[in-house]
CSV table of C-alpha atoms in Angstrom, one decimal:
chain,number,residue,atom,x,y,z
K,1387,MET,CA,-5.4,-4.9,3.2
K,1388,LEU,CA,-8.3,-2.7,4.1
K,1389,ASN,CA,-10.2,-3.2,7.3
K,1390,ALA,CA,-13.9,-2.6,7.4
K,1391,THR,CA,-14.2,-2.7,11.2
K,1392,PRO,CA,-17.5,-4.5,11.9
K,1393,GLU,CA,-16.0,-6.2,15.0
K,1394,ARG,CA,-15.4,-3.3,17.4
K,1395,ARG,CA,-12.1,-4.0,19.2
K,1396,ARG,CA,-11.1,-1.3,21.6
K,1397,PHE,CA,-7.7,0.2,21.6
K,1398,PHE,CA,-5.8,2.4,24.0
K,1399,ARG,CA,-6.6,6.1,23.7
K,1400,ILE,CA,-4.4,9.1,24.1
K,1401,ASN,CA,-4.8,12.8,24.1
K,1402,ASP,CA,-2.6,14.1,21.2
K,1403,THR,CA,-2.0,17.0,18.8
K,1404,VAL,CA,-2.5,16.1,15.2
K,1405,SER,CA,-3.5,17.9,12.0
K,1406,LEU,CA,-6.7,16.7,10.4
K,1407,SER,CA,-9.1,17.4,7.6
K,1408,TYR,CA,-12.4,15.7,6.8
K,1409,ARG,CA,-15.1,15.8,4.3
K,1410,GLN,CA,-18.6,14.4,4.5
K,1411,ILE,CA,-19.4,11.4,2.3
K,1412,ASP,CA,-22.6,9.6,1.5
K,1413,GLU,CA,-23.5,6.1,2.6
K,1414,ALA,CA,-22.8,4.7,-0.9
K,1415,THR,CA,-19.3,6.1,-1.0
K,1416,ALA,CA,-18.6,4.9,2.6
K,1417,GLY,CA,-19.9,1.4,1.7
K,1418,LEU,CA,-17.4,1.1,-1.2
K,1419,GLY,CA,-14.5,1.5,1.3
K,1420,LEU,CA,-11.2,3.1,0.6
K,1421,LYS,CA,-9.8,0.8,-2.1
K,1422,SER,CA,-12.9,0.9,-4.3
K,1423,THR,CA,-12.8,4.7,-4.6
K,1424,GLY,CA,-9.2,4.8,-5.6
K,1425,LEU,CA,-8.4,7.3,-2.8
K,1426,ILE,CA,-5.4,5.4,-1.5
K,1427,SER,CA,-2.7,7.2,-3.3
K,1428,SER,CA,1.0,7.0,-2.9
K,1429,GLU,CA,1.2,9.8,-0.3
K,1430,PHE,CA,-1.1,7.9,2.1
K,1431,SER,CA,0.8,4.6,1.7
K,1432,LEU,CA,4.2,6.2,1.8
K,1433,ALA,CA,4.2,6.7,5.6
K,1434,ALA,CA,3.5,3.0,6.3
K,1435,THR,CA,6.1,1.9,3.8
K,1436,LEU,CA,8.8,4.2,5.2
K,1437,ASP,CA,8.0,3.1,8.8
K,1438,VAL,CA,8.5,-0.6,7.9
K,1439,LEU,CA,11.7,0.1,5.9
K,1440,SER,CA,13.1,2.3,8.7
K,1441,GLN,CA,12.6,-0.4,11.3
K,1442,GLU,CA,14.3,-3.0,9.0
K,1443,ALA,CA,17.2,-0.6,8.3
K,1444,LEU,CA,17.7,0.2,11.9
K,1445,ARG,CA,18.0,-3.4,12.9
K,1446,ILE,CA,20.8,-3.9,10.3
K,1447,MET,CA,22.5,-0.6,11.2
K,1448,GLN,CA,22.6,-1.6,14.9
K,1449,ARG,CA,24.5,-4.7,13.9
K,1450,LEU,CA,26.9,-2.7,11.7
K,1451,GLU,CA,27.4,-0.1,14.5
K,1452,LYS,CA,29.5,-2.7,16.3
K,1453,GLN,CA,32.0,-2.7,13.4
K,1454,ASN,CA,31.9,1.1,12.9
K,1455,PRO,CA,29.9,3.5,15.0
K,1456,GLU,CA,29.8,6.0,12.2
K,1457,PHE,CA,27.5,3.8,10.2
K,1458,LEU,CA,24.7,4.4,12.6
K,1459,GLU,CA,25.3,8.2,12.5
K,1460,LEU,CA,25.3,8.1,8.7
K,1461,TYR,CA,22.1,6.1,8.7
K,1462,ARG,CA,20.4,8.6,11.0
K,1463,ILE,CA,21.4,11.5,8.7
K,1464,LEU,CA,20.1,9.7,5.6
K,1465,ASP,CA,16.9,8.7,7.3
K,1466,ALA,CA,16.3,12.3,8.3
K,1467,LYS,CA,16.8,13.4,4.6
K,1468,VAL,CA,14.4,10.7,3.3
K,1469,ASN,CA,11.8,11.8,5.9
K,1470,ALA,CA,12.1,15.4,4.9
K,1471,VAL,CA,11.5,14.6,1.2
K,1472,ALA,CA,8.7,12.2,2.1
K,1473,GLN,CA,7.0,14.8,4.2
K,1474,ALA,CA,7.1,17.3,1.3
K,1475,VAL,CA,5.7,14.6,-1.1
K,1476,MET,CA,2.9,13.6,1.3
K,1477,PHE,CA,1.3,17.0,1.4
K,1478,VAL,CA,1.0,17.3,-2.4
K,1479,GLY,CA,-2.7,16.9,-3.2
K,1480,CYS,CA,-4.0,16.4,0.3
K,1481,ASN,CA,-6.2,18.7,2.4
K,1482,VAL,CA,-4.1,18.5,5.7
K,1483,ASN,CA,-2.1,21.5,6.8
K,1484,ALA,CA,0.9,20.3,8.9
K,1485,GLN,CA,1.1,23.7,10.6
K,1486,ASN,CA,-2.5,23.7,11.7
K,1487,CYS,CA,-2.7,21.2,14.5
K,1488,GLN,CA,-5.4,20.6,17.0
K,1489,ASP,CA,-6.0,18.5,20.2
K,1490,VAL,CA,-7.7,15.2,19.7
K,1491,ASN,CA,-8.4,12.0,21.6
K,1492,LEU,CA,-7.0,9.3,19.4
K,1493,SER,CA,-7.0,5.5,19.2
K,1494,ALA,CA,-6.5,3.0,16.4
K,1495,SER,CA,-10.3,2.6,16.2
K,1496,GLY,CA,-11.5,6.2,16.3
K,1497,LEU,CA,-11.0,9.8,17.5
K,1498,ALA,CA,-12.7,12.7,19.1
K,1499,PHE,CA,-12.1,16.4,18.4
K,1500,ASP,CA,-13.7,19.8,19.0
K,1501,GLN,CA,-14.9,22.1,16.3
K,1502,ALA,CA,-17.3,25.1,15.9
K,1503,GLU,CA,-20.0,23.3,13.9
K,1504,PRO,CA,-22.0,20.3,14.9
K,1505,LEU,CA,-22.2,17.1,12.8
K,1506,ASP,CA,-25.1,14.7,12.7
K,1507,VAL,CA,-24.7,11.3,14.4
K,1508,GLY,CA,-24.4,8.7,11.7
K,1509,GLN,CA,-22.7,11.1,9.2
K,1510,ASN,CA,-20.0,9.3,7.3
K,1511,LEU,CA,-16.6,11.1,6.9
K,1512,ALA,CA,-13.4,10.7,4.9
K,1513,ILE,CA,-10.7,11.8,7.3
K,1514,GLU,CA,-7.1,12.7,6.6
K,1515,ILE,CA,-4.9,12.6,9.7
K,1516,TYR,CA,-1.3,13.8,9.9
K,1517,LEU,CA,0.7,12.5,12.9
K,1518,PRO,CA,3.6,15.0,13.3
K,1519,THR,CA,5.7,12.9,15.6
K,1520,THR,CA,5.8,10.0,13.1
K,1521,LEU,CA,5.4,11.9,9.9
K,1522,ALA,CA,2.5,9.7,9.0
K,1523,LEU,CA,-0.4,10.8,6.7
K,1524,ILE,CA,-3.4,8.5,7.1
K,1525,LEU,CA,-6.7,8.3,5.3
K,1526,VAL,CA,-9.7,6.6,7.1
K,1527,TYR,CA,-13.4,6.5,6.7
K,1528,GLY,CA,-15.4,7.0,9.9
K,1529,ARG,CA,-18.9,7.5,11.2
K,1530,VAL,CA,-20.0,10.1,13.7
K,1531,VAL,CA,-21.2,8.3,16.9
K,1532,SER,CA,-21.6,11.3,19.1
K,1533,CYS,CA,-21.7,15.1,18.8
K,1534,ARG,CA,-22.3,17.2,22.0
K,1535,ALA,CA,-21.7,20.7,23.1
K,1536,SER,CA,-18.3,21.1,24.8
K,1537,ASP,CA,-17.9,22.7,28.1
K,1538,THR,CA,-16.9,26.2,27.2
K,1539,LYS,CA,-16.4,29.4,29.1
K,1540,PRO,CA,-19.4,31.8,29.0
K,1541,ASP,CA,-17.6,34.4,26.9
K,1542,THR,CA,-16.3,32.0,24.3
K,1543,ALA,CA,-18.0,30.7,21.1
K,1544,GLU,CA,-19.8,27.4,21.5
K,1545,LYS,CA,-17.8,24.3,20.4
K,1546,TYR,CA,-18.9,20.7,19.8
K,1547,THR,CA,-17.0,17.5,20.6
K,1548,VAL,CA,-17.3,15.1,17.7
K,1549,SER,CA,-16.6,11.4,18.3
K,1550,VAL,CA,-15.9,9.2,15.3
K,1551,ASP,CA,-15.5,5.4,15.0
K,1552,PHE,CA,-13.3,4.4,12.1
K,1553,THR,CA,-15.2,2.2,9.7
K,1554,HIS,CA,-12.5,1.6,7.0
K,1555,VAL,CA,-8.8,1.8,7.7
K,1556,ARG,CA,-5.9,0.1,5.9
K,1557,GLU,CA,-4.2,-2.6,8.0
K,1558,GLU,CA,-0.8,-0.8,7.7
K,1559,ASP,CA,-2.3,2.5,8.8
K,1560,GLN,CA,-4.0,0.8,11.8
K,1561,GLU,CA,-0.6,-0.6,12.8
K,1562,LEU,CA,0.9,2.9,12.4
K,1563,LEU,CA,-1.8,4.3,14.7
K,1564,ILE,CA,-1.2,1.5,17.3
K,1565,LYS,CA,2.6,2.1,17.3
K,1566,HIS,CA,2.0,5.9,17.5
K,1567,VAL,CA,-0.4,5.5,20.5
K,1568,VAL,CA,2.0,3.2,22.3
K,1569,ARG,CA,5.0,5.5,21.7
K,1570,MET,CA,3.0,8.5,22.9
K,1571,GLN,CA,1.8,6.7,26.0
K,1572,TRP,CA,5.3,5.6,26.9
K,1573,GLN,CA,6.6,9.2,26.3
K,1574,GLN,CA,3.8,10.7,28.5
K,1575,LEU,CA,4.5,8.1,31.2
K,1576,ARG,CA,8.3,8.9,31.1
K,1577,GLU,CA,7.6,12.7,31.3
K,1578,SER,CA,5.2,12.2,34.3
K,1579,LYS,CA,7.8,10.2,36.1
K,1580,ALA,CA,10.5,12.8,35.4
K,1581,LYS,CA,8.4,15.6,37.0
K,1582,PRO,CA,9.5,16.3,40.6
K,1583,GLU,CA,6.9,15.7,43.3
K,1584,PHE,CA,6.2,18.4,45.8
């Protein structure tokens, strides 16, 4: 199911490091949504499918672990192998470079990132996002809602902070984003509690 997000629900936001690529699209293309353009290919739906299957398999394996603990160990090895193959398949034909990550502010309804060139407010974008921690490759459509000069040091090149609201996102991908944000929030909270106070 594809979500055109006319009702702007707000989601938790996190600072994260992801790999992303975008291209500008016109209003007509944006209006068609993701499904109509045929852009949802197997590599973009693969992450969502694998996430669901991994959760189902883990529930079963945790029950089987009581009978034989080696089952869970075997499951983890097989899951890692499947994820490695899936990661290789996901990057065939997409514009995202998994090694080229950047800092973003991310939620299930949008993101903000810094870049060297400004974008016009209202510009429609097709955005590919790779979440390294969950091996998820997601395609969304979004609209630039803000573009302002970033606070940069005097001797560095000017950068712009671009804020984008997602206009079209698959329901499965939005669920992946929500899970990712919650996991990262929990991890950041755990790390901050583990730091010694002086």
